[in-house]
CSV table of C-alpha atoms in Angstrom, one decimal:
chain,number,residue,atom,x,y,z
A,24,UNK,CA,0.0,0.0,0.0
A,25,UNK,CA,1.3,3.4,-0.9
A,26,UNK,CA,1.7,6.3,1.5
A,27,UNK,CA,-1.5,8.1,2.4
A,28,UNK,CA,-2.4,11.0,0.2
A,29,UNK,CA,-5.2,12.0,2.6
A,30,UNK,CA,-4.1,13.9,5.7
A,31,UNK,CA,-5.9,12.9,9.0
A,32,UNK,CA,-7.5,16.3,9.2
A,33,UNK,CA,-9.3,15.7,5.9
A,34,UNK,CA,-10.5,12.2,6.9
A,35,UNK,CA,-12.1,13.8,10.0
A,36,UNK,CA,-14.1,16.1,7.7
A,37,UNK,CA,-16.1,13.4,6.0
A,38,UNK,CA,-19.8,14.2,6.6
A,39,UNK,CA,-19.1,17.9,7.1
A,40,UNK,CA,-21.2,20.5,5.3
A,41,UNK,CA,-19.0,22.2,2.7
A,42,UNK,CA,-21.5,24.8,1.6
A,43,UNK,CA,-25.1,25.9,2.1
A,44,UNK,CA,-27.8,25.6,2.9
A,45,UNK,CA,-28.7,27.9,0.0
A,46,UNK,CA,-32.3,28.5,-1.0
A,47,UNK,CA,-33.5,29.7,-4.4
A,48,UNK,CA,-36.8,29.9,-6.3
A,49,UNK,CA,-36.9,28.1,-9.7
A,50,UNK,CA,-37.4,30.8,-12.3
A,51,UNK,CA,-39.2,30.0,-15.5
A,52,UNK,CA,-37.0,32.2,-17.7
A,53,UNK,CA,-33.8,30.9,-16.2
A,54,UNK,CA,-34.8,27.2,-16.5
A,55,UNK,CA,-35.9,27.8,-20.1
A,56,UNK,CA,-32.7,29.7,-20.9
A,57,UNK,CA,-30.9,26.6,-19.7
A,58,UNK,CA,-33.0,24.2,-21.7
A,59,UNK,CA,-32.4,26.2,-24.9
A,60,UNK,CA,-28.6,26.3,-24.2
A,61,UNK,CA,-28.6,22.5,-23.9
A,62,UNK,CA,-30.8,22.3,-27.1
A,63,UNK,CA,-33.4,20.3,-25.2
A,64,UNK,CA,-36.7,21.8,-26.3
A,65,UNK,CA,-39.0,19.2,-24.5
A,66,UNK,CA,-42.5,20.7,-24.4
A,67,UNK,CA,-42.8,19.9,-20.6
A,68,UNK,CA,-40.2,22.7,-20.1
A,69,UNK,CA,-42.0,25.3,-22.2
A,70,UNK,CA,-45.7,24.5,-22.5
A,71,UNK,CA,-47.8,24.5,-19.3
A,72,UNK,CA,-50.5,22.3,-20.9
A,73,UNK,CA,-48.0,19.7,-22.1
A,74,UNK,CA,-46.4,19.7,-18.7
A,75,UNK,CA,-49.8,19.0,-17.0
A,76,UNK,CA,-50.7,16.4,-19.5
A,77,UNK,CA,-47.5,14.7,-18.7
A,78,UNK,CA,-48.5,14.6,-15.0
A,79,UNK,CA,-46.6,17.6,-13.6
A,80,UNK,CA,-48.0,20.3,-11.4
A,81,UNK,CA,-46.8,23.0,-13.8
A,82,UNK,CA,-43.8,23.6,-16.0
A,83,UNK,CA,-40.9,21.4,-14.9
A,84,UNK,CA,-37.2,22.2,-15.1
A,85,UNK,CA,-34.6,20.0,-17.0
A,86,UNK,CA,-33.3,17.3,-14.6
A,87,UNK,CA,-29.9,18.6,-13.8
A,88,UNK,CA,-30.8,22.3,-14.0
A,89,UNK,CA,-31.3,22.5,-10.2
A,90,UNK,CA,-27.6,22.4,-9.5
A,91,UNK,CA,-27.1,25.5,-11.6
A,92,UNK,CA,-30.1,27.3,-10.2
A,93,UNK,CA,-28.5,27.4,-6.8
A,94,UNK,CA,-25.3,29.1,-7.9
A,95,UNK,CA,-24.9,32.2,-5.9
A,96,UNK,CA,-23.9,35.6,-7.4
A,97,UNK,CA,-20.3,36.4,-6.8
A,98,UNK,CA,-18.1,39.4,-7.5
A,99,UNK,CA,-15.7,39.0,-10.4
A,100,UNK,CA,-12.8,39.8,-8.1
A,101,UNK,CA,-13.3,36.4,-6.6
A,102,UNK,CA,-12.3,34.7,-9.9
A,103,UNK,CA,-9.0,32.8,-10.1
A,104,UNK,CA,-6.9,32.9,-13.3
A,105,UNK,CA,-8.6,29.7,-14.5
A,106,UNK,CA,-11.9,31.5,-14.3
A,107,UNK,CA,-13.3,29.5,-11.4
A,108,UNK,CA,-14.4,31.2,-8.2
A,109,UNK,CA,-12.2,30.8,-5.1
A,110,UNK,CA,-13.6,28.2,-2.9
A,111,UNK,CA,-14.6,29.0,0.7
A,112,UNK,CA,-13.9,25.5,2.0
A,113,UNK,CA,-10.8,23.7,0.7
A,114,UNK,CA,-10.2,20.0,1.2
A,115,UNK,CA,-6.5,19.4,1.8
A,116,UNK,CA,-5.0,16.4,-0.1
A,117,UNK,CA,-1.4,15.6,-0.8
A,118,UNK,CA,-1.8,15.6,-4.6
A,119,UNK,CA,-0.9,17.7,-7.6
A,120,UNK,CA,-4.1,17.6,-9.6
A,121,UNK,CA,-7.8,17.2,-9.1
A,122,UNK,CA,-10.0,16.2,-12.1
A,123,UNK,CA,-13.7,15.7,-12.5
A,124,UNK,CA,-14.3,12.0,-12.5
A,125,UNK,CA,-18.0,12.0,-13.1
A,126,UNK,CA,-21.4,12.5,-11.5
A,127,UNK,CA,-24.2,10.4,-10.1
A,128,UNK,CA,-27.8,11.7,-9.9
A,129,UNK,CA,-31.0,10.5,-8.2
A,130,UNK,CA,-34.1,12.3,-9.3
A,131,UNK,CA,-36.7,11.8,-6.5
A,132,UNK,CA,-39.4,14.3,-7.2
A,133,UNK,CA,-40.0,16.8,-10.1
A,134,UNK,CA,-38.5,20.3,-9.7
A,135,UNK,CA,-41.1,22.7,-11.1
A,136,UNK,CA,-41.1,26.4,-11.9
A,137,UNK,CA,-41.9,28.3,-8.7
A,138,UNK,CA,-40.5,25.7,-6.4
A,139,UNK,CA,-38.3,26.9,-3.5
A,140,UNK,CA,-35.2,24.6,-3.5
A,141,UNK,CA,-32.6,24.4,-0.7
A,142,UNK,CA,-29.3,22.9,-1.5
A,143,UNK,CA,-26.7,21.6,1.0
A,144,UNK,CA,-23.3,20.2,-0.1
A,145,UNK,CA,-21.5,17.7,2.1
A,146,UNK,CA,-18.2,15.9,1.9
A,147,UNK,CA,-19.6,12.4,1.5
A,148,UNK,CA,-16.4,10.3,1.1
A,149,UNK,CA,-12.7,10.5,0.6
A,150,UNK,CA,-11.0,7.2,-0.2
A,151,UNK,CA,-7.6,6.3,-1.5
A,152,UNK,CA,-7.5,3.7,-4.3
A,153,UNK,CA,-4.8,1.9,-6.2
A,154,UNK,CA,-5.0,2.5,-10.0
A,155,UNK,CA,-2.9,1.4,-13.0
A,156,UNK,CA,-1.0,4.7,-12.8
A,157,UNK,CA,-0.5,4.5,-9.0
A,158,UNK,CA,-2.5,5.6,-6.0
A,159,UNK,CA,-5.3,8.2,-6.4
A,160,UNK,CA,-8.0,9.7,-4.2
A,161,UNK,CA,-11.7,9.5,-4.9
A,162,UNK,CA,-13.5,12.4,-3.3
A,163,UNK,CA,-17.3,12.6,-3.3
A,164,UNK,CA,-19.2,15.9,-2.8
A,165,UNK,CA,-22.9,15.1,-2.3
A,166,UNK,CA,-25.6,17.8,-2.7
A,167,UNK,CA,-29.1,17.3,-1.5
A,168,UNK,CA,-31.9,19.4,-2.9
A,169,UNK,CA,-35.1,19.8,-0.8
A,170,UNK,CA,-38.3,21.6,-1.9
A,171,UNK,CA,-40.7,23.9,-0.1
A,172,UNK,CA,-42.8,20.9,1.0
A,173,UNK,CA,-39.8,19.4,2.8
A,174,UNK,CA,-39.4,16.7,0.2
A,175,UNK,CA,-35.9,15.7,-1.0
A,176,UNK,CA,-36.2,16.2,-4.8
A,177,UNK,CA,-32.7,15.3,-6.0
A,178,UNK,CA,-29.3,14.2,-4.9
A,179,UNK,CA,-26.1,14.6,-6.8
A,180,UNK,CA,-22.7,13.1,-6.1
A,181,UNK,CA,-19.8,14.8,-7.9
A,182,UNK,CA,-16.8,12.6,-8.0
A,183,UNK,CA,-13.3,14.2,-8.0
A,184,UNK,CA,-10.2,12.1,-8.8
A,185,UNK,CA,-7.0,13.5,-7.4
A,186,UNK,CA,-3.5,12.2,-7.8
B,6,UNK,CA,-25.7,24.0,-32.4
B,7,UNK,CA,-28.4,21.5,-33.4
B,8,UNK,CA,-29.7,18.1,-32.5
B,9,UNK,CA,-30.6,15.2,-34.8
B,10,UNK,CA,-33.0,12.7,-33.3
B,11,UNK,CA,-35.3,10.2,-34.8
B,12,UNK,CA,-38.5,11.8,-33.5
B,13,UNK,CA,-40.7,9.4,-35.6
B,14,UNK,CA,-40.1,6.7,-33.0
B,15,UNK,CA,-43.1,6.1,-30.7
B,16,UNK,CA,-42.5,6.0,-26.9
B,17,UNK,CA,-41.3,2.6,-25.8
B,18,UNK,CA,-43.9,0.0,-24.9
B,19,UNK,CA,-43.3,-1.7,-21.5
B,20,UNK,CA,-45.0,-4.9,-22.7
B,21,UNK,CA,-42.7,-5.4,-25.7
B,22,UNK,CA,-39.5,-3.9,-24.3
B,23,UNK,CA,-36.6,-6.3,-23.6
B,24,UNK,CA,-33.1,-6.2,-22.3
B,25,UNK,CA,-30.7,-5.9,-25.2
B,26,UNK,CA,-32.8,-3.6,-27.3
B,27,UNK,CA,-31.0,-0.5,-28.6
B,28,UNK,CA,-32.2,3.1,-28.4
B,29,UNK,CA,-32.3,5.3,-31.5
B,30,UNK,CA,-29.1,7.4,-31.5
B,31,UNK,CA,-29.1,11.1,-30.9
B,32,UNK,CA,-26.5,13.4,-32.6
B,33,UNK,CA,-25.3,16.8,-31.3
B,34,UNK,CA,-23.2,19.3,-33.1
B,35,UNK,CA,-21.8,21.8,-30.5
B,36,UNK,CA,-20.3,25.0,-31.7
B,37,UNK,CA,-18.7,28.0,-29.9
B,38,UNK,CA,-22.1,29.8,-29.6
B,39,UNK,CA,-23.6,26.9,-27.8
B,40,UNK,CA,-20.6,26.6,-25.4
B,41,UNK,CA,-21.0,30.4,-24.7
B,42,UNK,CA,-24.8,30.1,-24.1
B,43,UNK,CA,-24.2,27.1,-21.8
B,44,UNK,CA,-21.6,28.9,-19.8
B,45,UNK,CA,-24.0,31.8,-19.3
B,46,UNK,CA,-27.1,29.7,-18.5
B,47,UNK,CA,-25.3,27.5,-16.1
B,48,UNK,CA,-23.3,30.3,-14.4
B,49,UNK,CA,-20.0,28.7,-15.2
B,50,UNK,CA,-17.1,31.1,-15.7
B,51,UNK,CA,-14.4,28.4,-16.2
B,52,UNK,CA,-12.0,29.8,-18.8
B,53,UNK,CA,-11.4,26.4,-20.6
B,54,UNK,CA,-14.9,26.8,-22.2
B,55,UNK,CA,-14.4,30.2,-23.9
B,56,UNK,CA,-10.7,31.1,-23.9
B,57,UNK,CA,-8.9,29.1,-26.6
B,58,UNK,CA,-5.4,30.2,-25.7
B,59,UNK,CA,-6.0,29.4,-22.0
B,60,UNK,CA,-7.6,26.0,-22.8
B,61,UNK,CA,-4.4,25.1,-24.8
B,62,UNK,CA,-2.2,26.3,-21.9
B,63,UNK,CA,-4.1,23.8,-19.7
B,64,UNK,CA,-3.3,21.1,-22.3
B,65,UNK,CA,-6.6,20.8,-24.1
B,66,UNK,CA,-6.7,20.7,-28.0
B,67,UNK,CA,-9.3,23.6,-28.0
B,68,UNK,CA,-12.0,25.0,-25.8
B,69,UNK,CA,-13.9,22.0,-24.5
B,70,UNK,CA,-17.5,21.1,-24.1
B,71,UNK,CA,-18.7,21.3,-20.5
B,72,UNK,CA,-19.0,18.0,-18.6
B,73,UNK,CA,-22.4,19.0,-17.2
B,74,UNK,CA,-23.6,19.9,-20.8
B,75,UNK,CA,-22.6,16.4,-21.9
B,76,UNK,CA,-24.5,15.1,-18.8
B,77,UNK,CA,-27.6,17.1,-19.7
B,78,UNK,CA,-27.5,15.6,-23.2
B,79,UNK,CA,-27.4,12.2,-21.7
B,80,UNK,CA,-30.6,13.0,-19.7
B,81,UNK,CA,-32.2,14.5,-22.9
B,82,UNK,CA,-31.2,11.3,-24.8
B,83,UNK,CA,-33.2,9.2,-22.3
B,84,UNK,CA,-36.2,11.5,-21.8
B,85,UNK,CA,-36.7,12.0,-25.6
B,86,UNK,CA,-36.7,8.3,-26.0
B,87,UNK,CA,-38.9,7.5,-22.9
B,88,UNK,CA,-41.6,10.1,-23.6
B,89,UNK,CA,-43.2,12.8,-21.5
B,90,UNK,CA,-45.2,10.4,-19.2
B,91,UNK,CA,-42.0,8.6,-18.1
B,92,UNK,CA,-39.9,9.8,-15.2
B,93,UNK,CA,-36.1,9.8,-15.2
B,94,UNK,CA,-35.1,8.4,-11.8
B,95,UNK,CA,-31.3,8.6,-12.0
B,96,UNK,CA,-28.3,8.9,-14.2
B,97,UNK,CA,-24.6,8.4,-13.7
B,98,UNK,CA,-21.7,9.4,-16.0
B,99,UNK,CA,-17.9,9.2,-16.0
B,100,UNK,CA,-15.9,12.0,-17.6
B,101,UNK,CA,-13.4,10.1,-19.8
B,102,UNK,CA,-12.7,12.8,-22.3
B,103,UNK,CA,-14.0,16.1,-23.6
B,104,UNK,CA,-15.9,16.9,-26.8
B,105,UNK,CA,-14.7,19.9,-28.9
B,106,UNK,CA,-16.7,22.5,-30.8
B,107,UNK,CA,-17.1,21.3,-34.4
B,108,UNK,CA,-17.2,17.7,-33.5
B,109,UNK,CA,-20.3,15.5,-34.0
B,110,UNK,CA,-21.2,13.8,-30.8
B,111,UNK,CA,-23.2,10.6,-30.8
B,112,UNK,CA,-25.4,9.2,-28.0
B,113,UNK,CA,-26.3,5.5,-28.0
B,114,UNK,CA,-27.8,3.1,-25.5
B,115,UNK,CA,-29.0,-0.3,-24.7
B,116,UNK,CA,-31.8,-1.6,-22.4
B,117,UNK,CA,-30.2,-3.7,-19.6
B,118,UNK,CA,-33.3,-4.6,-17.5
B,119,UNK,CA,-37.0,-4.2,-17.6
B,120,UNK,CA,-39.4,-4.6,-14.7
B,121,UNK,CA,-42.9,-4.7,-16.1
B,122,UNK,CA,-44.5,-4.5,-12.7
B,123,UNK,CA,-42.9,-1.2,-11.6
B,124,UNK,CA,-42.1,0.1,-15.1
B,125,UNK,CA,-38.5,0.6,-14.1
B,126,UNK,CA,-36.1,0.3,-17.0
B,127,UNK,CA,-32.3,0.4,-16.7
B,128,UNK,CA,-30.1,1.5,-19.5
B,129,UNK,CA,-26.4,1.5,-20.4
B,130,UNK,CA,-25.8,4.6,-22.4
B,131,UNK,CA,-22.7,6.4,-23.8
B,132,UNK,CA,-21.5,9.5,-25.6
B,133,UNK,CA,-18.8,9.1,-28.3
B,134,UNK,CA,-17.4,11.3,-31.0
B,135,UNK,CA,-18.5,10.3,-34.5
B,136,UNK,CA,-15.0,8.7,-35.0
B,137,UNK,CA,-15.5,6.5,-32.0
B,138,UNK,CA,-13.7,8.2,-29.1
B,139,UNK,CA,-15.5,7.4,-25.9
B,140,UNK,CA,-16.3,10.6,-23.9
B,141,UNK,CA,-18.8,9.5,-21.3
B,142,UNK,CA,-19.9,5.9,-20.4
B,143,UNK,CA,-23.1,6.3,-18.4
B,144,UNK,CA,-26.1,4.5,-17.0
B,145,UNK,CA,-29.7,5.7,-16.5
B,146,UNK,CA,-32.8,4.5,-14.7
B,147,UNK,CA,-36.3,5.5,-15.9
B,148,UNK,CA,-39.8,4.6,-14.9
B,149,UNK,CA,-42.2,4.1,-17.8
B,150,UNK,CA,-46.0,4.4,-17.4
B,151,UNK,CA,-47.4,1.0,-16.4
B,152,UNK,CA,-51.0,1.6,-17.4
Protein backbone atom coordinates (compact mmCIF):
# COMPACT_ATOMS: atom_id res chain seq x y z
CA UNK A 1 0.00 0.00 0.00
CA UNK A 2 1.32 3.43 -0.91
CA UNK A 3 1.67 6.30 1.49
CA UNK A 4 -1.53 8.07 2.38
CA UNK A 5 -2.44 11.02 0.16
CA UNK A 6 -5.17 11.97 2.63
CA UNK A 7 -4.13 13.93 5.73
CA UNK A 8 -5.88 12.89 8.98
CA UNK A 9 -7.51 16.32 9.25
CA UNK A 10 -9.27 15.69 5.90
CA UNK A 11 -10.51 12.23 6.90
CA UNK A 12 -12.08 13.80 9.98
CA UNK A 13 -14.10 16.12 7.75
CA UNK A 14 -16.09 13.38 6.01
CA UNK A 15 -19.77 14.19 6.59
CA UNK A 16 -19.08 17.91 7.07
CA UNK A 17 -21.22 20.55 5.33
CA UNK A 18 -18.97 22.25 2.73
CA UNK A 19 -21.49 24.85 1.56
CA UNK A 20 -25.07 25.89 2.09
CA UNK A 21 -27.81 25.57 2.89
CA UNK A 22 -28.66 27.90 0.01
CA UNK A 23 -32.27 28.53 -1.01
CA UNK A 24 -33.49 29.69 -4.41
CA UNK A 25 -36.78 29.85 -6.33
CA UNK A 26 -36.86 28.05 -9.70
CA UNK A 27 -37.40 30.80 -12.26
CA UNK A 28 -39.21 30.01 -15.52
CA UNK A 29 -37.00 32.19 -17.72
CA UNK A 30 -33.75 30.89 -16.22
CA UNK A 31 -34.85 27.23 -16.51
CA UNK A 32 -35.91 27.78 -20.12
CA UNK A 33 -32.71 29.65 -20.95
CA UNK A 34 -30.87 26.57 -19.67
CA UNK A 35 -33.03 24.17 -21.73
CA UNK A 36 -32.40 26.24 -24.87
CA UNK A 37 -28.65 26.31 -24.17
CA UNK A 38 -28.64 22.50 -23.93
CA UNK A 39 -30.76 22.28 -27.09
CA UNK A 40 -33.39 20.29 -25.15
CA UNK A 41 -36.72 21.75 -26.25
CA UNK A 42 -38.96 19.22 -24.54
CA UNK A 43 -42.51 20.72 -24.39
CA UNK A 44 -42.75 19.95 -20.65
CA UNK A 45 -40.20 22.75 -20.06
CA UNK A 46 -42.02 25.30 -22.24
CA UNK A 47 -45.73 24.48 -22.52
CA UNK A 48 -47.81 24.45 -19.33
CA UNK A 49 -50.54 22.30 -20.90
CA UNK A 50 -47.99 19.74 -22.13
CA UNK A 51 -46.42 19.65 -18.65
CA UNK A 52 -49.78 19.04 -16.96
CA UNK A 53 -50.74 16.38 -19.52
CA UNK A 54 -47.47 14.66 -18.66
CA UNK A 55 -48.55 14.63 -14.99
CA UNK A 56 -46.55 17.59 -13.62
CA UNK A 57 -48.04 20.32 -11.36
CA UNK A 58 -46.80 22.96 -13.78
CA UNK A 59 -43.76 23.59 -16.02
CA UNK A 60 -40.89 21.36 -14.95
CA UNK A 61 -37.16 22.19 -15.09
CA UNK A 62 -34.61 20.03 -16.97
CA UNK A 63 -33.34 17.31 -14.59
CA UNK A 64 -29.87 18.63 -13.77
CA UNK A 65 -30.80 22.34 -13.96
CA UNK A 66 -31.34 22.47 -10.19
CA UNK A 67 -27.60 22.36 -9.51
CA UNK A 68 -27.06 25.49 -11.63
CA UNK A 69 -30.12 27.27 -10.20
CA UNK A 70 -28.53 27.42 -6.75
CA UNK A 71 -25.25 29.06 -7.88
CA UNK A 72 -24.93 32.23 -5.85
CA UNK A 73 -23.94 35.56 -7.44
CA UNK A 74 -20.27 36.37 -6.78
CA UNK A 75 -18.06 39.35 -7.48
CA UNK A 76 -15.68 39.01 -10.43
CA UNK A 77 -12.77 39.84 -8.14
CA UNK A 78 -13.28 36.35 -6.61
CA UNK A 79 -12.30 34.72 -9.92
CA UNK A 80 -9.02 32.84 -10.09
CA UNK A 81 -6.89 32.92 -13.26
CA UNK A 82 -8.59 29.75 -14.55
CA UNK A 83 -11.94 31.55 -14.33
CA UNK A 84 -13.29 29.51 -11.41
CA UNK A 85 -14.36 31.17 -8.17
CA UNK A 86 -12.17 30.82 -5.12
CA UNK A 87 -13.63 28.18 -2.85
CA UNK A 88 -14.60 29.03 0.69
CA UNK A 89 -13.91 25.53 1.96
CA UNK A 90 -10.82 23.71 0.73
CA UNK A 91 -10.22 20.03 1.22
CA UNK A 92 -6.52 19.40 1.78
CA UNK A 93 -5.02 16.44 -0.11
CA UNK A 94 -1.36 15.61 -0.79
CA UNK A 95 -1.83 15.58 -4.57
CA UNK A 96 -0.90 17.65 -7.63
CA UNK A 97 -4.10 17.60 -9.59
CA UNK A 98 -7.84 17.19 -9.10
CA UNK A 99 -9.99 16.17 -12.08
CA UNK A 100 -13.73 15.71 -12.50
CA UNK A 101 -14.33 11.98 -12.48
CA UNK A 102 -18.05 11.99 -13.08
CA UNK A 103 -21.39 12.52 -11.50
CA UNK A 104 -24.25 10.41 -10.11
CA UNK A 105 -27.80 11.74 -9.85
CA UNK A 106 -30.97 10.51 -8.18
CA UNK A 107 -34.11 12.34 -9.26
CA UNK A 108 -36.66 11.77 -6.52
CA UNK A 109 -39.41 14.32 -7.25
CA UNK A 110 -39.97 16.77 -10.12
CA UNK A 111 -38.52 20.27 -9.74
CA UNK A 112 -41.14 22.69 -11.07
CA UNK A 113 -41.11 26.39 -11.88
CA UNK A 114 -41.87 28.35 -8.70
CA UNK A 115 -40.48 25.67 -6.37
CA UNK A 116 -38.25 26.86 -3.54
CA UNK A 117 -35.19 24.63 -3.46
CA UNK A 118 -32.65 24.41 -0.66
CA UNK A 119 -29.27 22.87 -1.48
CA UNK A 120 -26.66 21.61 0.97
CA UNK A 121 -23.26 20.24 -0.07
CA UNK A 122 -21.48 17.69 2.12
CA UNK A 123 -18.16 15.90 1.86
CA UNK A 124 -19.62 12.38 1.48
CA UNK A 125 -16.44 10.34 1.09
CA UNK A 126 -12.67 10.54 0.64
CA UNK A 127 -11.03 7.22 -0.23
CA UNK A 128 -7.62 6.26 -1.48
CA UNK A 129 -7.51 3.66 -4.26
CA UNK A 130 -4.82 1.89 -6.24
CA UNK A 131 -5.02 2.54 -9.98
CA UNK A 132 -2.95 1.44 -12.96
CA UNK A 133 -1.00 4.70 -12.75
CA UNK A 134 -0.51 4.50 -8.99
CA UNK A 135 -2.54 5.65 -6.01
CA UNK A 136 -5.33 8.16 -6.36
CA UNK A 137 -7.98 9.74 -4.16
CA UNK A 138 -11.68 9.54 -4.94
CA UNK A 139 -13.53 12.39 -3.31
CA UNK A 140 -17.33 12.63 -3.33
CA UNK A 141 -19.25 15.86 -2.76
CA UNK A 142 -22.92 15.14 -2.27
CA UNK A 143 -25.55 17.81 -2.74
CA UNK A 144 -29.08 17.29 -1.47
CA UNK A 145 -31.91 19.38 -2.86
CA UNK A 146 -35.09 19.82 -0.76
CA UNK A 147 -38.25 21.64 -1.89
CA UNK A 148 -40.72 23.93 -0.08
CA UNK A 149 -42.77 20.88 1.00
CA UNK A 150 -39.75 19.42 2.80
CA UNK A 151 -39.36 16.66 0.18
CA UNK A 152 -35.91 15.71 -1.01
CA UNK A 153 -36.20 16.21 -4.80
CA UNK A 154 -32.71 15.30 -6.00
CA UNK A 155 -29.29 14.19 -4.86
CA UNK A 156 -26.08 14.61 -6.82
CA UNK A 157 -22.69 13.10 -6.10
CA UNK A 158 -19.80 14.82 -7.85
CA UNK A 159 -16.79 12.58 -8.02
CA UNK A 160 -13.34 14.16 -8.01
CA UNK A 161 -10.24 12.13 -8.85
CA UNK A 162 -7.01 13.47 -7.35
CA UNK A 163 -3.48 12.16 -7.82
CA UNK B 1 -25.73 23.99 -32.44
CA UNK B 2 -28.37 21.49 -33.37
CA UNK B 3 -29.71 18.07 -32.51
CA UNK B 4 -30.59 15.18 -34.82
CA UNK B 5 -32.96 12.67 -33.27
CA UNK B 6 -35.31 10.19 -34.84
CA UNK B 7 -38.50 11.78 -33.49
CA UNK B 8 -40.71 9.45 -35.55
CA UNK B 9 -40.12 6.67 -33.03
CA UNK B 10 -43.06 6.06 -30.68
CA UNK B 11 -42.51 6.02 -26.89
CA UNK B 12 -41.26 2.57 -25.79
CA UNK B 13 -43.90 0.02 -24.85
CA UNK B 14 -43.25 -1.70 -21.54
CA UNK B 15 -44.99 -4.89 -22.71
CA UNK B 16 -42.66 -5.44 -25.67
CA UNK B 17 -39.46 -3.87 -24.32
CA UNK B 18 -36.63 -6.33 -23.57
CA UNK B 19 -33.07 -6.24 -22.29
CA UNK B 20 -30.67 -5.94 -25.21
CA UNK B 21 -32.83 -3.57 -27.25
CA UNK B 22 -31.03 -0.50 -28.57
CA UNK B 23 -32.22 3.09 -28.36
CA UNK B 24 -32.29 5.26 -31.50
CA UNK B 25 -29.11 7.36 -31.54
CA UNK B 26 -29.06 11.12 -30.93
CA UNK B 27 -26.49 13.41 -32.56
CA UNK B 28 -25.26 16.76 -31.25
CA UNK B 29 -23.19 19.34 -33.11
CA UNK B 30 -21.84 21.77 -30.51
CA UNK B 31 -20.30 25.04 -31.67
CA UNK B 32 -18.72 28.03 -29.92
CA UNK B 33 -22.07 29.79 -29.61
CA UNK B 34 -23.58 26.85 -27.77
CA UNK B 35 -20.63 26.65 -25.36
CA UNK B 36 -21.00 30.37 -24.69
CA UNK B 37 -24.76 30.06 -24.10
CA UNK B 38 -24.24 27.08 -21.79
CA UNK B 39 -21.56 28.86 -19.76
CA UNK B 40 -23.99 31.76 -19.31
CA UNK B 41 -27.09 29.68 -18.55
CA UNK B 42 -25.25 27.46 -16.06
CA UNK B 43 -23.33 30.35 -14.41
CA UNK B 44 -20.01 28.70 -15.25
CA UNK B 45 -17.10 31.13 -15.71
CA UNK B 46 -14.43 28.41 -16.23
CA UNK B 47 -12.03 29.80 -18.83
CA UNK B 48 -11.41 26.44 -20.62
CA UNK B 49 -14.88 26.79 -22.18
CA UNK B 50 -14.35 30.18 -23.87
CA UNK B 51 -10.66 31.15 -23.94
CA UNK B 52 -8.91 29.07 -26.62
CA UNK B 53 -5.41 30.21 -25.66
CA UNK B 54 -6.01 29.42 -21.99
CA UNK B 55 -7.58 26.02 -22.80
CA UNK B 56 -4.42 25.11 -24.79
CA UNK B 57 -2.24 26.34 -21.92
CA UNK B 58 -4.07 23.79 -19.72
CA UNK B 59 -3.26 21.05 -22.25
CA UNK B 60 -6.56 20.83 -24.15
CA UNK B 61 -6.72 20.73 -27.97
CA UNK B 62 -9.27 23.56 -28.03
CA UNK B 63 -11.98 25.03 -25.80
CA UNK B 64 -13.90 22.03 -24.49
CA UNK B 65 -17.54 21.08 -24.10
CA UNK B 66 -18.67 21.33 -20.45
CA UNK B 67 -18.98 18.01 -18.55
CA UNK B 68 -22.42 19.00 -17.20
CA UNK B 69 -23.59 19.87 -20.76
CA UNK B 70 -22.59 16.39 -21.92
CA UNK B 71 -24.45 15.10 -18.83
CA UNK B 72 -27.55 17.14 -19.71
CA UNK B 73 -27.45 15.64 -23.22
CA UNK B 74 -27.39 12.16 -21.70
CA UNK B 75 -30.57 13.00 -19.75
CA UNK B 76 -32.16 14.46 -22.91
CA UNK B 77 -31.24 11.32 -24.84
CA UNK B 78 -33.18 9.22 -22.31
CA UNK B 79 -36.19 11.55 -21.78
CA UNK B 80 -36.65 12.03 -25.56
CA UNK B 81 -36.75 8.26 -25.95
CA UNK B 82 -38.91 7.53 -22.89
CA UNK B 83 -41.60 10.12 -23.65
CA UNK B 84 -43.24 12.80 -21.47
CA UNK B 85 -45.21 10.42 -19.21
CA UNK B 86 -42.01 8.62 -18.11
CA UNK B 87 -39.89 9.79 -15.18
CA UNK B 88 -36.10 9.85 -15.18
CA UNK B 89 -35.08 8.39 -11.80
CA UNK B 90 -31.33 8.56 -12.04
CA UNK B 91 -28.29 8.93 -14.24
CA UNK B 92 -24.57 8.38 -13.70
CA UNK B 93 -21.73 9.37 -15.99
CA UNK B 94 -17.95 9.21 -16.02
CA UNK B 95 -15.85 11.97 -17.59
CA UNK B 96 -13.39 10.08 -19.81
CA UNK B 97 -12.66 12.80 -22.34
CA UNK B 98 -14.04 16.11 -23.56
CA UNK B 99 -15.86 16.93 -26.78
CA UNK B 100 -14.69 19.89 -28.86
CA UNK B 101 -16.72 22.47 -30.79
CA UNK B 102 -17.14 21.35 -34.41
CA UNK B 103 -17.23 17.67 -33.51
CA UNK B 104 -20.27 15.48 -34.05
CA UNK B 105 -21.23 13.76 -30.79
CA UNK B 106 -23.23 10.55 -30.83
CA UNK B 107 -25.43 9.22 -28.00
CA UNK B 108 -26.30 5.54 -27.97
CA UNK B 109 -27.81 3.14 -25.48
CA UNK B 110 -29.04 -0.35 -24.70
CA UNK B 111 -31.76 -1.58 -22.36
CA UNK B 112 -30.15 -3.67 -19.60
CA UNK B 113 -33.25 -4.56 -17.53
CA UNK B 114 -37.03 -4.16 -17.63
CA UNK B 115 -39.37 -4.59 -14.67
CA UNK B 116 -42.86 -4.69 -16.14
CA UNK B 117 -44.49 -4.53 -12.67
CA UNK B 118 -42.91 -1.24 -11.59
CA UNK B 119 -42.13 0.10 -15.07
CA UNK B 120 -38.50 0.61 -14.09
CA UNK B 121 -36.09 0.27 -17.01
CA UNK B 122 -32.31 0.38 -16.69
CA UNK B 123 -30.11 1.54 -19.52
CA UNK B 124 -26.44 1.52 -20.39
CA UNK B 125 -25.76 4.62 -22.44
CA UNK B 126 -22.71 6.43 -23.82
CA UNK B 127 -21.47 9.49 -25.61
CA UNK B 128 -18.83 9.06 -28.33
CA UNK B 129 -17.40 11.31 -31.00
CA UNK B 130 -18.46 10.30 -34.52
CA UNK B 131 -15.00 8.73 -35.00
CA UNK B 132 -15.55 6.49 -31.99
CA UNK B 133 -13.70 8.21 -29.13
CA UNK B 134 -15.55 7.44 -25.86
CA UNK B 135 -16.32 10.63 -23.93
CA UNK B 136 -18.81 9.47 -21.30
CA UNK B 137 -19.86 5.95 -20.38
CA UNK B 138 -23.12 6.28 -18.45
CA UNK B 139 -26.15 4.55 -16.98
CA UNK B 140 -29.73 5.68 -16.50
CA UNK B 141 -32.82 4.51 -14.67
CA UNK B 142 -36.26 5.54 -15.91
CA UNK B 143 -39.82 4.65 -14.92
CA UNK B 144 -42.19 4.08 -17.84
CA UNK B 145 -45.96 4.38 -17.40
CA UNK B 146 -47.40 0.96 -16.42
CA UNK B 147 -51.03 1.56 -17.45
